[in-house]
């Protein structure tokens, strides 16, 4: 299966973000003909005020119902192009709470999975910038997988990357590929992004696809926030097999399940695990 990870530079303007996502998806399809495309974390509204985040968020529809602009954009891109779309993550409005939620769509526009980000980003970066995701978003609780054609995928988002127990749970569900959309900060990303992705791939013996945000956006006070980018695809041996350049764009690779099977057969680490 051929897969592309999209690298975006979104801001708080939802309509502009959808236009940017459309152009990049269409570009990747024309150039690389992927069967699966994945977008970055919270690409529909990155930065801005709490009010802007709530305004951009969408109530996710029940089966057969029509969703909001970002939801319908993702569904229609999948159906129109006959491909699987992993929608990165968007703001989900549920009652009075927001959730940072991933969606997966089939080539006929059917929703296959929803995942709410479990681990929320409440940290201070080395340069002193503070982030408190839990002030706006609620935390998910469920480990989520779905099938994309013959490939079993596990879902995670950004800060989840630092918690290996989630990925062990996904590996125990026998996933082939883990998709982790992100908006990693520049400060944390330059030191931890690639090494953690490669470590999680090696530990789980899974393919990892990590579409990421890049560039500068503004928070509610107008302060500039930099995201790291470096979207990539990593194989089950920990090799980076595709990586996006600086700026917006995409990277594409073939997800080879036969290679996964050889790695797991030669080094059956899941069977050897003793302490958890």
mmCIF file of C-alpha atoms in Angstrom, residues 3 5 156 161 167 170 176-180 196-202 204-210 232-236 241 255:
data_model
loop_
_atom_site.group_PDB
_atom_site.id
_atom_site.type_symbol
_atom_site.label_atom_id
_atom_site.label_comp_id
_atom_site.label_asym_id
_atom_site.label_seq_id
_atom_site.Cartn_x
_atom_site.Cartn_y
_atom_site.Cartn_z
ATOM 1 C CA UNK A 3 0.817 6.142 1.653
ATOM 2 C CA UNK A 5 1.819 12.052 4.890
ATOM 3 C CA UNK A 156 -2.548 8.094 18.154
ATOM 4 C CA UNK A 161 4.117 9.546 21.368
ATOM 5 C CA UNK A 167 1.684 1.675 21.568
ATOM 6 C CA UNK A 170 -1.911 -1.124 19.823
ATOM 7 C CA UNK A 176 0.551 -3.149 11.018
ATOM 8 C CA UNK A 177 0.746 0.642 10.868
ATOM 9 C CA UNK A 178 0.390 3.398 13.474
ATOM 10 C CA UNK A 179 -0.593 6.881 12.289
ATOM 11 C CA UNK A 180 0.376 9.751 14.575
ATOM 12 C CA UNK A 196 10.813 8.914 19.638
ATOM 13 C CA UNK A 197 9.177 7.933 16.345
ATOM 14 C CA UNK A 198 12.012 5.558 15.556
ATOM 15 C CA UNK A 199 11.973 4.133 19.081
ATOM 16 C CA UNK A 200 8.215 3.478 18.980
ATOM 17 C CA UNK A 201 8.563 1.830 15.562
ATOM 18 C CA UNK A 202 11.377 -0.413 16.821
ATOM 19 C CA UNK A 204 6.252 -2.156 18.322
ATOM 20 C CA UNK A 205 7.736 -3.508 15.076
ATOM 21 C CA UNK A 206 5.132 -1.425 13.249
ATOM 22 C CA UNK A 207 5.264 1.052 10.432
ATOM 23 C CA UNK A 208 4.850 4.620 11.739
ATOM 24 C CA UNK A 209 3.373 7.454 9.677
ATOM 25 C CA UNK A 210 3.667 10.906 11.235
ATOM 26 C CA UNK A 232 8.008 11.139 8.094
ATOM 27 C CA UNK A 233 7.325 7.463 7.587
ATOM 28 C CA UNK A 234 9.391 4.960 9.576
ATOM 29 C CA UNK A 235 9.645 1.224 8.929
ATOM 30 C CA UNK A 236 9.436 -1.527 11.617
ATOM 31 C CA UNK A 241 12.041 5.710 4.631
ATOM 32 C CA UNK A 255 3.883 0.159 3.486
#
